[in-house]
Amino acid sequence: MDHREVNMPKRGKAYKAALAEFDKQTYYETAEAFDILNRMPRAKFDETVEVSIRLGVDSRHADQQVRGAIVLPNGTGKTKKVLVFAKGEKAKEAEEAGADYVGADEMAKKIQTENWFDFDVVVATPDMMGVVGRLGKILGPKGLMPNPKSGTVTMNVTQALNEIKAGKVEYRLDKTNIIHTPIGKMSFGPEKLKENFDALLEAVVKAKPAAAKGQYLRSVTVSSTMGPGIKINPLKLS
């Protein structure tokens, strides 16, 4: 049975009820936006809260890319499964630091031949990038390719794992110049969600490329998995 079909009528009713809580065209202050989010009808599961940030940059240009990672002060509410590509002592270190999967060529083969994706994040030591590089066309489209900018290509495997398990999120522009990043769960409540939101916004603003011209934060929206987007006034954020 398709759960989406079962949930659709309920979602529609809840969505309309949520819309009644606020004006979709109004730009709200940050604290007010999270209070509205908190008042919305809840789904039967703990919904993820996501922020969408449209930036005044052109992601087609290398000097206008915005990408990085940050450990959210209150975590994400989800324990991520981590695959580490490493050998020898670094593989042993990864296991001791709590990696869910550790390996080298055999892990690459498992992904290629079995379409295996039972992990949320991939970490690799620099010497393993020859192996991981061959997976670019598979991992890349899923946003799973390790990258030095996000701290997932590193010799400090323990630190990388500790940060990921503590609630590290990666932010990066998509082709439409928008960053989509989860900042927690509805059960966190407005204060903790706002703290995570503020930390993410600070990181994105600090990452502003020198080549960016005009208004940097074009639009900022916060929403739950099943709920409508609430607009936050971007002029009060930068």
GROMACS .gro file of C-alpha atoms in nm:
model
  238
    1MET     CA    1   0.000   0.000   0.000
    2ASP     CA    2   0.124   0.348  -0.086
    3HIS     CA    3   0.135   0.551   0.237
    4ARG     CA    4   0.129   0.874   0.038
    5GLU     CA    5  -0.218   0.787  -0.093
    6VAL     CA    6  -0.343   0.715   0.259
    7ASN     CA    7  -0.203   1.042   0.396
    8MET     CA    8  -0.303   1.275   0.115
    9PRO     CA    9  -0.658   1.365   0.233
   10LYS     CA   10  -0.537   1.418   0.593
   11ARG     CA   11  -0.243   1.622   0.470
   12GLY     CA   12  -0.475   1.843   0.265
   13LYS     CA   13  -0.696   1.915   0.567
   14ALA     CA   14  -0.399   1.981   0.796
   15TYR     CA   15  -0.232   2.195   0.530
   16LYS     CA   16  -0.541   2.418   0.505
   17ALA     CA   17  -0.561   2.442   0.883
   18ALA     CA   18  -0.193   2.540   0.893
   19LEU     CA   19  -0.252   2.812   0.632
   20ALA     CA   20  -0.516   2.961   0.862
   21GLU     CA   21  -0.244   3.026   1.123
   22PHE     CA   22  -0.066   3.295   0.920
   23ASP     CA   23  -0.063   3.514   0.608
   24LYS     CA   24   0.133   3.343   0.331
   25GLN     CA   25   0.229   3.679   0.176
   26THR     CA   26   0.362   3.839   0.497
   27TYR     CA   27   0.731   3.848   0.589
   28TYR     CA   28   0.771   3.766   0.959
   29GLU     CA   29   1.038   3.830   1.219
   30THR     CA   30   1.237   3.513   1.297
   31ALA     CA   31   1.093   3.450   1.646
   32GLU     CA   32   0.737   3.509   1.521
   33ALA     CA   33   0.787   3.267   1.231
   34PHE     CA   34   0.890   2.987   1.468
   35ASP     CA   35   0.600   3.063   1.702
   36ILE     CA   36   0.361   3.027   1.404
   37LEU     CA   37   0.531   2.702   1.306
   38ASN     CA   38   0.486   2.573   1.660
   39ARG     CA   39   0.111   2.651   1.655
   40MET     CA   40   0.047   2.458   1.335
   41PRO     CA   41  -0.144   2.128   1.335
   42ARG     CA   42   0.098   1.836   1.378
   43ALA     CA   43   0.134   1.526   1.167
   44LYS     CA   44   0.134   1.183   1.334
   45PHE     CA   45   0.514   1.171   1.309
   46ASP     CA   46   0.784   1.411   1.426
   47GLU     CA   47   0.821   1.630   1.119
   48THR     CA   48   1.155   1.765   1.003
   49VAL     CA   49   1.187   2.144   0.990
   50GLU     CA   50   1.370   2.277   0.685
   51VAL     CA   51   1.500   2.619   0.589
   52SER     CA   52   1.516   2.734   0.226
   53ILE     CA   53   1.744   3.029   0.153
   54ARG     CA   54   1.752   3.189  -0.193
   55LEU     CA   55   2.075   3.381  -0.247
   56GLY     CA   56   2.163   3.667  -0.479
   57VAL     CA   57   2.446   3.475  -0.646
   58ASP     CA   58   2.488   3.274  -0.963
   59SER     CA   59   2.587   2.917  -0.882
   60ARG     CA   60   2.707   2.862  -1.241
   61HIS     CA   61   3.017   3.067  -1.156
   62ALA     CA   62   3.289   2.904  -0.945
   63ASP     CA   63   3.359   3.229  -0.758
   64GLN     CA   64   2.994   3.254  -0.646
   65GLN     CA   65   2.957   2.908  -0.495
   66VAL     CA   66   2.832   2.888  -0.137
   67ARG     CA   67   2.907   2.564   0.043
   68GLY     CA   68   3.008   2.455   0.389
   69ALA     CA   69   2.900   2.271   0.701
   70ILE     CA   70   2.805   2.359   1.055
   71VAL     CA   71   2.732   2.171   1.376
   72LEU     CA   72   2.387   2.289   1.487
   73PRO     CA   73   2.377   2.384   1.858
   74ASN     CA   74   2.080   2.152   1.924
   75GLY     CA   75   2.160   1.883   1.668
   76THR     CA   76   1.923   1.767   1.396
   77GLY     CA   77   1.713   1.515   1.587
   78LYS     CA   78   1.837   1.239   1.358
   79THR     CA   79   2.129   1.003   1.412
   80LYS     CA   80   2.311   0.980   1.081
   81LYS     CA   81   2.469   0.661   0.950
   82VAL     CA   82   2.825   0.726   0.837
   83LEU     CA   83   3.031   0.534   0.582
   84VAL     CA   84   3.408   0.593   0.610
   85PHE     CA   85   3.651   0.510   0.332
   86ALA     CA   86   3.983   0.442   0.504
   87LYS     CA   87   4.257   0.180   0.538
   88GLY     CA   88   4.491   0.058   0.812
   89GLU     CA   89   4.516   0.270   1.124
   90LYS     CA   90   4.262   0.523   0.994
   91ALA     CA   91   4.008   0.245   0.938
   92LYS     CA   92   4.063   0.128   1.295
   93GLU     CA   93   4.027   0.487   1.419
   94ALA     CA   94   3.699   0.523   1.228
   95GLU     CA   95   3.559   0.206   1.386
   96GLU     CA   96   3.657   0.322   1.735
   97ALA     CA   97   3.503   0.666   1.671
   98GLY     CA   98   3.164   0.513   1.591
   99ALA     CA   99   3.150   0.483   1.213
  100ASP     CA  100   2.861   0.265   1.098
  101TYR     CA  101   3.055   0.124   0.802
  102VAL     CA  102   3.429   0.126   0.729
  103GLY     CA  103   3.611  -0.004   0.425
  104ALA     CA  104   3.779   0.070   0.095
  105ASP     CA  105   3.748  -0.099  -0.246
  106GLU     CA  106   3.495  -0.353  -0.117
  107MET     CA  107   3.260  -0.070  -0.008
  108ALA     CA  108   3.294   0.099  -0.347
  109LYS     CA  109   3.211  -0.231  -0.518
  110LYS     CA  110   2.907  -0.281  -0.291
  111ILE     CA  111   2.772   0.061  -0.392
  112GLN     CA  112   2.839   0.000  -0.762
  113THR     CA  113   2.706  -0.354  -0.788
  114GLU     CA  114   2.436  -0.374  -0.521
  115ASN     CA  115   2.299  -0.017  -0.538
  116TRP     CA  116   2.371  -0.001  -0.163
  117PHE     CA  117   2.292   0.327   0.011
  118ASP     CA  118   2.231   0.243   0.376
  119PHE     CA  119   2.417   0.555   0.492
  120ASP     CA  120   2.357   0.931   0.518
  121VAL     CA  121   2.712   1.072   0.504
  122VAL     CA  122   3.037   0.960   0.342
  123VAL     CA  123   3.375   1.048   0.495
  124ALA     CA  124   3.706   0.967   0.325
  125THR     CA  125   4.073   1.008   0.403
  126PRO     CA  126   4.254   1.196   0.123
  127ASP     CA  127   4.444   0.883   0.011
  128MET     CA  128   4.109   0.711  -0.060
  129MET     CA  129   3.982   0.973  -0.305
  130GLY     CA  130   4.111   0.767  -0.598
  131VAL     CA  131   3.864   0.495  -0.500
  132VAL     CA  132   3.583   0.734  -0.403
  133GLY     CA  133   3.634   0.943  -0.717
  134ARG     CA  134   3.513   0.650  -0.929
  135LEU     CA  135   3.180   0.677  -0.748
  136GLY     CA  136   3.130   1.042  -0.841
  137LYS     CA  137   2.848   0.979  -1.087
  138ILE     CA  138   2.664   0.769  -0.828
  139LEU     CA  139   2.730   0.968  -0.509
  140GLY     CA  140   2.732   1.315  -0.666
  141PRO     CA  141   2.363   1.337  -0.767
  142LYS     CA  142   2.261   1.216  -0.420
  143GLY     CA  143   2.472   1.483  -0.248
  144LEU     CA  144   2.688   1.214  -0.085
  145MET     CA  145   3.027   1.288  -0.242
  146PRO     CA  146   3.291   1.371   0.026
  147ASN     CA  147   3.430   1.723   0.002
  148PRO     CA  148   3.711   1.905   0.189
  149LYS     CA  149   3.489   2.217   0.227
  150SER     CA  150   3.234   2.022   0.428
  151GLY     CA  151   3.504   1.848   0.633
  152THR     CA  152   3.428   1.503   0.491
  153VAL     CA  153   3.765   1.459   0.318
  154THR     CA  154   4.004   1.457   0.613
  155MET     CA  155   4.272   1.269   0.803
  156ASN     CA  156   4.100   1.368   1.128
  157VAL     CA  157   3.839   1.093   1.107
  158THR     CA  158   3.747   1.108   1.477
  159GLN     CA  159   3.664   1.480   1.466
  160ALA     CA  160   3.461   1.438   1.147
  161LEU     CA  161   3.256   1.156   1.299
  162ASN     CA  162   3.203   1.339   1.628
  163GLU     CA  163   3.072   1.646   1.446
  164ILE     CA  164   2.841   1.447   1.217
  165LYS     CA  165   2.697   1.249   1.507
  166ALA     CA  166   2.654   1.574   1.707
  167GLY     CA  167   2.432   1.724   1.436
  168LYS     CA  168   2.652   1.859   1.161
  169VAL     CA  169   2.464   1.970   0.849
  170GLU     CA  170   2.599   2.062   0.510
  171TYR     CA  171   2.466   2.360   0.320
  172ARG     CA  172   2.517   2.409  -0.051
  173LEU     CA  173   2.354   2.592  -0.340
  174ASP     CA  174   2.140   2.401  -0.584
  175LYS     CA  175   2.109   2.496  -0.952
  176THR     CA  176   1.837   2.751  -0.871
  177ASN     CA  177   2.063   2.933  -0.618
  178ILE     CA  178   1.869   2.798  -0.319
  179ILE     CA  179   2.006   2.627  -0.008
  180HIS     CA  180   1.777   2.366   0.150
  181THR     CA  181   1.888   2.254   0.497
  182PRO     CA  182   1.712   2.065   0.779
  183ILE     CA  183   1.746   2.239   1.116
  184GLY     CA  184   1.573   1.992   1.348
  185LYS     CA  185   1.239   1.838   1.436
  186MET     CA  186   0.904   1.993   1.530
  187SER     CA  187   0.941   1.841   1.878
  188PHE     CA  188   1.240   2.072   1.943
  189GLY     CA  189   1.007   2.367   2.005
  190PRO     CA  190   1.048   2.725   1.877
  191GLU     CA  191   1.348   2.829   2.089
  192LYS     CA  192   1.579   2.542   1.994
  193LEU     CA  193   1.475   2.562   1.629
  194LYS     CA  194   1.548   2.936   1.627
  195GLU     CA  195   1.893   2.874   1.780
  196ASN     CA  196   1.971   2.625   1.503
  197PHE     CA  197   1.831   2.863   1.241
  198ASP     CA  198   2.044   3.153   1.371
  199ALA     CA  199   2.359   2.937   1.362
  200LEU     CA  200   2.290   2.830   1.003
  201LEU     CA  201   2.215   3.185   0.886
  202GLU     CA  202   2.533   3.317   1.048
  203ALA     CA  203   2.738   3.053   0.862
  204VAL     CA  204   2.569   3.127   0.528
  205VAL     CA  205   2.619   3.503   0.568
  206LYS     CA  206   2.988   3.450   0.657
  207ALA     CA  207   3.024   3.236   0.344
  208LYS     CA  208   2.913   3.524   0.118
  209PRO     CA  209   3.138   3.522  -0.191
  210ALA     CA  210   3.333   3.840  -0.265
  211ALA     CA  211   3.186   3.827  -0.618
  212ALA     CA  212   2.826   3.848  -0.490
  213LYS     CA  213   2.660   4.181  -0.576
  214GLY     CA  214   2.340   4.341  -0.450
  215GLN     CA  215   2.109   4.181  -0.194
  216TYR     CA  216   2.264   3.854  -0.075
  217LEU     CA  217   1.971   3.702   0.115
  218ARG     CA  218   1.686   3.721  -0.137
  219SER     CA  219   1.430   3.505   0.043
  220VAL     CA  220   1.421   3.286   0.353
  221THR     CA  221   1.143   3.035   0.422
  222VAL     CA  222   1.091   2.785   0.703
  223SER     CA  223   0.857   2.488   0.682
  224SER     CA  224   0.780   2.147   0.831
  225THR     CA  225   0.764   1.828   0.625
  226MET     CA  226   0.387   1.849   0.572
  227GLY     CA  227   0.334   2.223   0.624
  228PRO     CA  228   0.338   2.537   0.411
  229GLY     CA  229   0.637   2.772   0.397
  230ILE     CA  230   0.652   3.072   0.631
  231LYS     CA  231   0.845   3.370   0.494
  232ILE     CA  232   1.105   3.537   0.714
  233ASN     CA  233   1.206   3.895   0.642
  234PRO     CA  234   1.551   3.864   0.477
  235LEU     CA  235   1.632   4.232   0.531
  236LYS     CA  236   1.635   4.176   0.909
  237LEU     CA  237   1.880   3.886   0.885
  238SER     CA  238   2.191   4.002   0.700
   0.00000   0.00000   0.00000
